[in-house]
Coordinates of C-alpha atoms in Angstrom, one line a residue:
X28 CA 14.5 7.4 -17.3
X29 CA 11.5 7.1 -19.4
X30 CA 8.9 3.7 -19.1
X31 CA 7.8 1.9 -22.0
X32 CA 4.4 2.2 -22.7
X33 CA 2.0 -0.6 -21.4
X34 CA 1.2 -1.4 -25.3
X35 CA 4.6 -2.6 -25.7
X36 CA 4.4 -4.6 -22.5
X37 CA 1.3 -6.8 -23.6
X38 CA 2.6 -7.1 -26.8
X39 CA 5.9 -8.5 -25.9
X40 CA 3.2 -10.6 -23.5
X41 CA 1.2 -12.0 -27.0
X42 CA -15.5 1.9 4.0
X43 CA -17.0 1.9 6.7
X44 CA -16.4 1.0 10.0
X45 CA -18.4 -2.5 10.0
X46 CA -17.4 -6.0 10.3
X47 CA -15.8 -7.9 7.7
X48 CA -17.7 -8.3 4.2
X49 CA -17.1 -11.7 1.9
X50 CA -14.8 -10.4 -1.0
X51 CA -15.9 -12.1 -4.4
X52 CA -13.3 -11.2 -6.5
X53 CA -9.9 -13.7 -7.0
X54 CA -8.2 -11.9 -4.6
X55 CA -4.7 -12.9 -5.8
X56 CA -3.1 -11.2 -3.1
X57 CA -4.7 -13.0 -0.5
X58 CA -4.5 -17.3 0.2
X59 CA -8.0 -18.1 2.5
X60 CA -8.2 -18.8 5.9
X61 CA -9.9 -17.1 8.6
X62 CA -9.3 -13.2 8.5
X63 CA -6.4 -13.2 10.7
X64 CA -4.4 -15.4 8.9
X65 CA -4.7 -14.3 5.3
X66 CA -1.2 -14.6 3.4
X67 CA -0.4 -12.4 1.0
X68 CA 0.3 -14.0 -2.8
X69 CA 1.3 -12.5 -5.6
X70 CA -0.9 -13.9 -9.1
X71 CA 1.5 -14.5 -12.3
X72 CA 2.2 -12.5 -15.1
X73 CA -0.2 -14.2 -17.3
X74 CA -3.1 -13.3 -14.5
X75 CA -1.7 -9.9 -15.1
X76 CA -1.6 -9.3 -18.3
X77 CA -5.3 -11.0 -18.6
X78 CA -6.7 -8.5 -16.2
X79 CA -5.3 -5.5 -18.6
X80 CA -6.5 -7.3 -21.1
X81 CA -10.4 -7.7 -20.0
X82 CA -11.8 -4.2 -19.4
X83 CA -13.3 -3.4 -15.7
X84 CA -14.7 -7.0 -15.2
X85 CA -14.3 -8.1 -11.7
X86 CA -13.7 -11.7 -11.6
X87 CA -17.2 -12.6 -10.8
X88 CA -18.0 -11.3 -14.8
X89 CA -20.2 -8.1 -13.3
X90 CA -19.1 -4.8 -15.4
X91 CA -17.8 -2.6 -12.0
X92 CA -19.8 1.1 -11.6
X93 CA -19.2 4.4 -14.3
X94 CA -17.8 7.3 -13.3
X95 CA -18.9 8.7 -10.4
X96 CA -19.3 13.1 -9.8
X97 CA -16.1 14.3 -10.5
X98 CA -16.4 17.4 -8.1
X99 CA -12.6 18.3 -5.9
X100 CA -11.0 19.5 -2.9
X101 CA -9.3 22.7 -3.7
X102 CA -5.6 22.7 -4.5
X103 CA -3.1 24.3 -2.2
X104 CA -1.0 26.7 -3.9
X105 CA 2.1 25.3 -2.6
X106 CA 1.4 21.5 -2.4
X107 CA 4.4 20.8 -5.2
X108 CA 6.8 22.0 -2.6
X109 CA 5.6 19.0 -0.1
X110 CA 7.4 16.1 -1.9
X111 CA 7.2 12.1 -0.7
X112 CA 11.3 11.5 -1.2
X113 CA 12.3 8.1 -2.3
X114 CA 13.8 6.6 0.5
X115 CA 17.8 6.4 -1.3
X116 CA 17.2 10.4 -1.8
X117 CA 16.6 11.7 1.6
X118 CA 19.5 13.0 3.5
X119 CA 20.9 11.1 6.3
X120 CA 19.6 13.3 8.9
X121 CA 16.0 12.8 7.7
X122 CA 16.4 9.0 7.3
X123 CA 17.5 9.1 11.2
X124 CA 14.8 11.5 12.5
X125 CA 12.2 9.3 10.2
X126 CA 13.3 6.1 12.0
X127 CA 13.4 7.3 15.6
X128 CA 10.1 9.2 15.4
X129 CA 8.5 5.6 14.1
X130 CA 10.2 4.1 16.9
X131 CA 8.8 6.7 19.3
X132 CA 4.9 5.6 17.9
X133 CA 6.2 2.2 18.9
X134 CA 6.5 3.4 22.5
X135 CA 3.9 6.2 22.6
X136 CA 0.9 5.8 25.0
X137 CA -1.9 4.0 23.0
X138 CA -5.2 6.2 22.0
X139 CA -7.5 3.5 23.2
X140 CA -8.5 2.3 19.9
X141 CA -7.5 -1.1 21.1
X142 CA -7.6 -2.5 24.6
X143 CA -4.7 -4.8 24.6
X144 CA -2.5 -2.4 22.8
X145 CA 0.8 -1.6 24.5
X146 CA 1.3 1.3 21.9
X147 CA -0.1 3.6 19.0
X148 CA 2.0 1.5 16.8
X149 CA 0.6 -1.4 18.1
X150 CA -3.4 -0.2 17.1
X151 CA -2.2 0.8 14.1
X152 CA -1.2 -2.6 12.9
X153 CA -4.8 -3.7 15.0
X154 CA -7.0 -1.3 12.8
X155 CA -5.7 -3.0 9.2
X156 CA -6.4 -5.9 10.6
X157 CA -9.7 -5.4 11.8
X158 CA -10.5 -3.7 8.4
X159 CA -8.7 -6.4 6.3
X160 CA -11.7 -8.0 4.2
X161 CA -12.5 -4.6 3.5
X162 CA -9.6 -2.7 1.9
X163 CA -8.7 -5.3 0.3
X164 CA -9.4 -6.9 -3.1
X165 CA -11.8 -4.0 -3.5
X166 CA -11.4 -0.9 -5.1
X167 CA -11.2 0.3 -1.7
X168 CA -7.7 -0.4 -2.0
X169 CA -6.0 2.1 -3.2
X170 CA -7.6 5.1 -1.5
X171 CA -7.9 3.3 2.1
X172 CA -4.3 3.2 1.7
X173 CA -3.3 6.3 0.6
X174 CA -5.5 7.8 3.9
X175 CA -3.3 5.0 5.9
X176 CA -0.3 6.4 4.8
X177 CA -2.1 9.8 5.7
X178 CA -2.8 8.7 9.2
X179 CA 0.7 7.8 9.7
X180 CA 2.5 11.1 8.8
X181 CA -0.9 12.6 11.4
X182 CA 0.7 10.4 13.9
X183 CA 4.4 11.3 13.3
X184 CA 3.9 14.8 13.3
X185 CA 1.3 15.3 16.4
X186 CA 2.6 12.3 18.7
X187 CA 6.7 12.6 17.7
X188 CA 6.8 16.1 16.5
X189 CA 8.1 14.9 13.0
X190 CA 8.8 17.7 10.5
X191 CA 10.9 15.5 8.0
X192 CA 9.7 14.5 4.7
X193 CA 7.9 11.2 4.2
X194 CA 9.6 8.7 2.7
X195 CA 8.6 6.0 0.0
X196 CA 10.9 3.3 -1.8
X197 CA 11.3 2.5 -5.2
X198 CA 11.5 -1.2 -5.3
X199 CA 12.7 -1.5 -8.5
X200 CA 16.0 0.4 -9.9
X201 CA 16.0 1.7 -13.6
X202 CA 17.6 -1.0 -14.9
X203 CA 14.7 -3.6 -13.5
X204 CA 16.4 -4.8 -10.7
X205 CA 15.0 -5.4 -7.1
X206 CA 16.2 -2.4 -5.2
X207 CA 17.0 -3.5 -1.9
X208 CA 20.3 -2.5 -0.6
X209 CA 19.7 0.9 -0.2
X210 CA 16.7 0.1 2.4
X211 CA 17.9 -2.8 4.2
X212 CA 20.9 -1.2 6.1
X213 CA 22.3 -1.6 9.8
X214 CA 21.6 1.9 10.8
X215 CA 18.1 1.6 9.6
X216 CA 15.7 -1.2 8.4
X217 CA 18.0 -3.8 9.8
X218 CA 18.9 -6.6 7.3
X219 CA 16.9 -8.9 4.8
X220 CA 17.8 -12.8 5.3
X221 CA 17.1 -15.2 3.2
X222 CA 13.6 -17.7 3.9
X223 CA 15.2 -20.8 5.4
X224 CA 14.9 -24.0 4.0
X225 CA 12.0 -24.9 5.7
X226 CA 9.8 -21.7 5.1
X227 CA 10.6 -19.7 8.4
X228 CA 12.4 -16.1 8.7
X229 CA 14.7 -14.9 11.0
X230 CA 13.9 -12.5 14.2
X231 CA 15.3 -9.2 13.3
X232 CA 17.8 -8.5 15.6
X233 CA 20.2 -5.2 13.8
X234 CA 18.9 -1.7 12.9
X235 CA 16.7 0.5 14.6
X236 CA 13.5 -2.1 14.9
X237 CA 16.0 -4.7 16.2
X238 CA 13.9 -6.6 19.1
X239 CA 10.8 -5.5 18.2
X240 CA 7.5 -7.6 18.8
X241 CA 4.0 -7.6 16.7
X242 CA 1.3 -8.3 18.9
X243 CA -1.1 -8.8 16.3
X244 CA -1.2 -12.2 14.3
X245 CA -2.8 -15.7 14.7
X246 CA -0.4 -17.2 16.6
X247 CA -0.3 -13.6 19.5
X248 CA 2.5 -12.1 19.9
X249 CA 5.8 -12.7 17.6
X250 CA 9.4 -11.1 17.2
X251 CA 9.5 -9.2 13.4
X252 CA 10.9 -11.4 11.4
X253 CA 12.1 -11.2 7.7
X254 CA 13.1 -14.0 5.0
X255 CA 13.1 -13.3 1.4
X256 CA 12.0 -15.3 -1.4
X257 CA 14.5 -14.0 -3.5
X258 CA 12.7 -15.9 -7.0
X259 CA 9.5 -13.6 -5.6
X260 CA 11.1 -10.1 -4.6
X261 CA 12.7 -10.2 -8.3
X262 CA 9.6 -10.6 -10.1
X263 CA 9.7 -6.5 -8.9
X264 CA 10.0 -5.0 -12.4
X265 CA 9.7 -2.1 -14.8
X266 CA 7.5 -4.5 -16.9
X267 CA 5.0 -5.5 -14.2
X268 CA 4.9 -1.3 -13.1
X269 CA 4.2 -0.2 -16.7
X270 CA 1.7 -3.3 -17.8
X271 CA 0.0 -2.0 -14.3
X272 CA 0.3 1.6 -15.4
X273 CA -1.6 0.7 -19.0
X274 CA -2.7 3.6 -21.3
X275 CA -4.8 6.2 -22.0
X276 CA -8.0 3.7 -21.9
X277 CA -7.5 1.5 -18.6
X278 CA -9.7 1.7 -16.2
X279 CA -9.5 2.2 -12.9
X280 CA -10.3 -1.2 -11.3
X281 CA -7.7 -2.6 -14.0
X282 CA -5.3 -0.4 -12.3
X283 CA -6.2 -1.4 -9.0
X284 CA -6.7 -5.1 -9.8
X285 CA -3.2 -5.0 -11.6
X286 CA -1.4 -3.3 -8.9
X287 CA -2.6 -4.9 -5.7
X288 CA -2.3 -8.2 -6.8
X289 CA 1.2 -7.9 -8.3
X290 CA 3.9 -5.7 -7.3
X291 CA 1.9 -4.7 -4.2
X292 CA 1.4 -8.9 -3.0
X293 CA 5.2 -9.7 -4.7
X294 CA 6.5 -8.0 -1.9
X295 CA 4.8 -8.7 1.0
X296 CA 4.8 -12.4 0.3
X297 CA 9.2 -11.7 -0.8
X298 CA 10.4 -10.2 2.1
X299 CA 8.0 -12.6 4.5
X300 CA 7.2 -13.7 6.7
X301 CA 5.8 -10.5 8.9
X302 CA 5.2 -8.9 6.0
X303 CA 3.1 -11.9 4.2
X304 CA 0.2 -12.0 6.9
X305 CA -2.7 -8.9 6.3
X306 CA -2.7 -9.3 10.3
X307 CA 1.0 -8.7 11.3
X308 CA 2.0 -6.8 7.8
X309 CA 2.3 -3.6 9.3
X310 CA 4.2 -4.3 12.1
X311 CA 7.3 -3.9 9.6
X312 CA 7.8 -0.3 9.2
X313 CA 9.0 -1.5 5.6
X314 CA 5.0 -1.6 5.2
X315 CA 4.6 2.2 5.1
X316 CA 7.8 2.4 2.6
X317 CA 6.2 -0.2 0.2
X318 CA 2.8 1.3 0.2
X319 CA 4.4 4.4 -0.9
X320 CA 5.6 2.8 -3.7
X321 CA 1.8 1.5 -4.2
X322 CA 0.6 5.0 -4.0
X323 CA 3.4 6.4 -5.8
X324 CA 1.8 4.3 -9.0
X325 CA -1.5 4.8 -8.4
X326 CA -0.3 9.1 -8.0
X327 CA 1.6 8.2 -11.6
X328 CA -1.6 6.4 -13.5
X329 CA -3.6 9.4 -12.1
X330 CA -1.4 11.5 -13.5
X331 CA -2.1 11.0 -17.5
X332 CA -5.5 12.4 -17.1
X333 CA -6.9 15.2 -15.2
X334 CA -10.3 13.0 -14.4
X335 CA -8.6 10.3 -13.2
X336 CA -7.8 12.5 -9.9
X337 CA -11.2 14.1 -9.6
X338 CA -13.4 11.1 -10.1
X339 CA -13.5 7.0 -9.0
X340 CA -15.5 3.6 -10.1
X341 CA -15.6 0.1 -9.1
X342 CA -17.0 -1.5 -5.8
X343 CA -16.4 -1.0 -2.2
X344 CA -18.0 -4.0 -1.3
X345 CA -18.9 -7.3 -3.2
X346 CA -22.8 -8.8 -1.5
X347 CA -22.9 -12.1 -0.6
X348 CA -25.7 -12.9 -3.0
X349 CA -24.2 -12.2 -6.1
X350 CA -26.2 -9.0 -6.5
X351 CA -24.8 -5.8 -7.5
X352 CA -22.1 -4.5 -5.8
X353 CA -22.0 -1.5 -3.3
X354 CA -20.3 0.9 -5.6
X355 CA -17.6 3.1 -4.5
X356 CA -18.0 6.6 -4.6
X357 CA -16.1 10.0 -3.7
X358 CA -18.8 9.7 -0.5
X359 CA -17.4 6.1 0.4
X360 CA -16.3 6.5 4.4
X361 CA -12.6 5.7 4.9
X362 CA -11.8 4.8 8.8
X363 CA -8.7 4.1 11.2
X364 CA -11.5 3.5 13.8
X365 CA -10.5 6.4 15.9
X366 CA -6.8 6.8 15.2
X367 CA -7.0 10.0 12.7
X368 CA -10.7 11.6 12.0
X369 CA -12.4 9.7 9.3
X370 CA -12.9 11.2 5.6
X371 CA -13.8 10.4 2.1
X372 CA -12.8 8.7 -0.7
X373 CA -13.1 12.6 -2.4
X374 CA -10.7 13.9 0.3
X375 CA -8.2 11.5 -0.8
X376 CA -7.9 11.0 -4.1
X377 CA -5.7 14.4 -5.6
X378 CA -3.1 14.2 -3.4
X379 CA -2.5 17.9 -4.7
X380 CA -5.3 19.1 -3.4
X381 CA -5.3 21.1 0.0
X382 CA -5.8 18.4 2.1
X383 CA -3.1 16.1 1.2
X384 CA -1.2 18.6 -0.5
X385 CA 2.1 16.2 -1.5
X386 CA 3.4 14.5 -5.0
X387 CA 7.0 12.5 -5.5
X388 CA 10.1 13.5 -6.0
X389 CA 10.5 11.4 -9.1
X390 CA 8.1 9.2 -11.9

């Protein structure tokens, strides 16, 4: 299956470890509250298209940072044999070993990163929200992410002796279409009701996370619970992945800004109504499917030029004052707060290189 070019697309259109930093971009992504209860909202296609449109302009008018050193992590020799496997690929036995070892983080004796947790899984949902205002609607996004999905497979393998692949899920089939059925089974991810009339989802209560409670969230501790938005989970298409993707010129914050406020938001705020609050989104272990699918675009755009996996731009943080952002640099600290060691945006972003060391099955 080959994409169409982004051209075609917008023609057929016409970190650190500190407390929480204001964001001054239009978040689209994110409706304000406090921090904790931050929903996740997709922006429309004409947001979309404008950001592709407008160069590296954040949203406060400010041209985002150059280029920064463009110096890399050496690559394995053998990294193209570790391959993320779309979720509909793996064989049975891996999709079985992949969900119990995620249910054994769910019961494995917490690190201590968070007093009240009852579990790993538990600080693991704690830490992203604890860092919310700060990977995201930043260009901290995409790498924070990729180490989170980094920290997780740490996790898997150390705490629940997993030696499967890891898994990520293409949302969207080759035909446009929202791909759900092949995730939302009995035996696995349990099932995907529909939002009720009056805006509330249903306790998940089949599959292997059937019964299980978020402790984090605004309102303490909740059952997971799922309701799709049907009108929002099919707005998951080819043409939003390739006017994302771009061309040859897009920038990097486009990219970011493009991806984390469409696709990425559509489905958290689709498949609700865990999944549409920053605080309780990763209690879902459909969160750590999804942001495979994030980093398997971001892994794609890199892919079209060599620099684009040796080198970074845009802001880490936005100041209160207006002032110049803090840019973000291959030196920019990325944290879990204790769960895995810390490292840099430079370790992270080839994920061929020997620290990573993985690419996807499939583009």
């Amino acid at each position: 299956m080959k994409f169409t070019t982004c051209a075609q697309v917008l023609s057929a259109a016409v970190m650190a470890t500190s407390a929480s930093v204001r964001i001054h971009e239009k978040r689209g992504g994110v409706q304000h509250g406090s921090s904790h209860e931050h929903k996740i909202k997709a922006i429309s296609w004409d947001e979309a298209v404008q950001i592709m449109q407008e160069g590296a302009s954040g949203s406060d008018g400010k041209k985002v940072p150059s280029l920064t050193n463009t110096d890399e992590a050496q690559r394995g020799p053998s990294c193209t044999d570790k391959v993320r496997v779309e979720w509909n690929n793996m064989a049975d036995d891996d999709k079985l070993s992949y969900v119990q070892s995620v249910k054994c983080l769910m019961e494995a004796t917490p690190l201590g990163v968070w007093a009240n947790a009852t579990s790993i899984w538990d600080e693991m949902t704690w830490v992203h929200d604890q860092l919310s205002e700060r990977i995201h609607g930043v260009d901290s996004f995409l790498p924070w992410h990729r180490y989170y999905l980094y920290m997780l497979k740490t996790l898997l393998e150390e705490h629940c002796a997993y030696t499967g692949p890891m898994p990520w899920w293409r949302e969207t089939d080759y035909t446009g279409n929202f791909a759900g059925s092949g995730v939302f089974t009995p035996e696995y991810f349990g099932a995907l009701p529909p939002l009720s009339d009056t805006g509330e989802g249903t306790c998940i209560t089949d599959g292997a996370f059937a019964n299980t409670t978020v402790l984090v969230g605004p309102d303490g501790p909740t059952c997971l619970s799922r309701g799709e938005t049907k009108q929002t989970t099919d707005e998951t298409t080819i043409a939003t992945l390739n006017l994302c993707h771009g061309d040859a010129n897009t920038e990097y914050t486009q990219h970011r800004r493009c991806v984390e406020q469409t696709i990425h938001a559509t489905m958290h705020e689709g498949i609700g109504p865990t999944m549409w609050l920053l605080a309780t989104s990763p209690g879902d272990p459909l969160f750590f499917l999804h942001h495979g699918f994030v980093d398997w675009q971001w892994k794609r755009w890199q892919d079209v030029s060599s620099i684009r996996s040796t080198s970074i731009s845009g802001c880490a943080e936005y100041s209160e004052d207006g002032s110049p952002c803090i840019p973000l640099t291959r030196d920019t600290v990325l944290t879990t707060m204790g769960l895995v060691p810390d490292m840099t945006v430079g370790d992270v972003l080839d994920t061929e290189n020997s620290i990573l060391c993985y690419t996807y099955d499939e583009f």
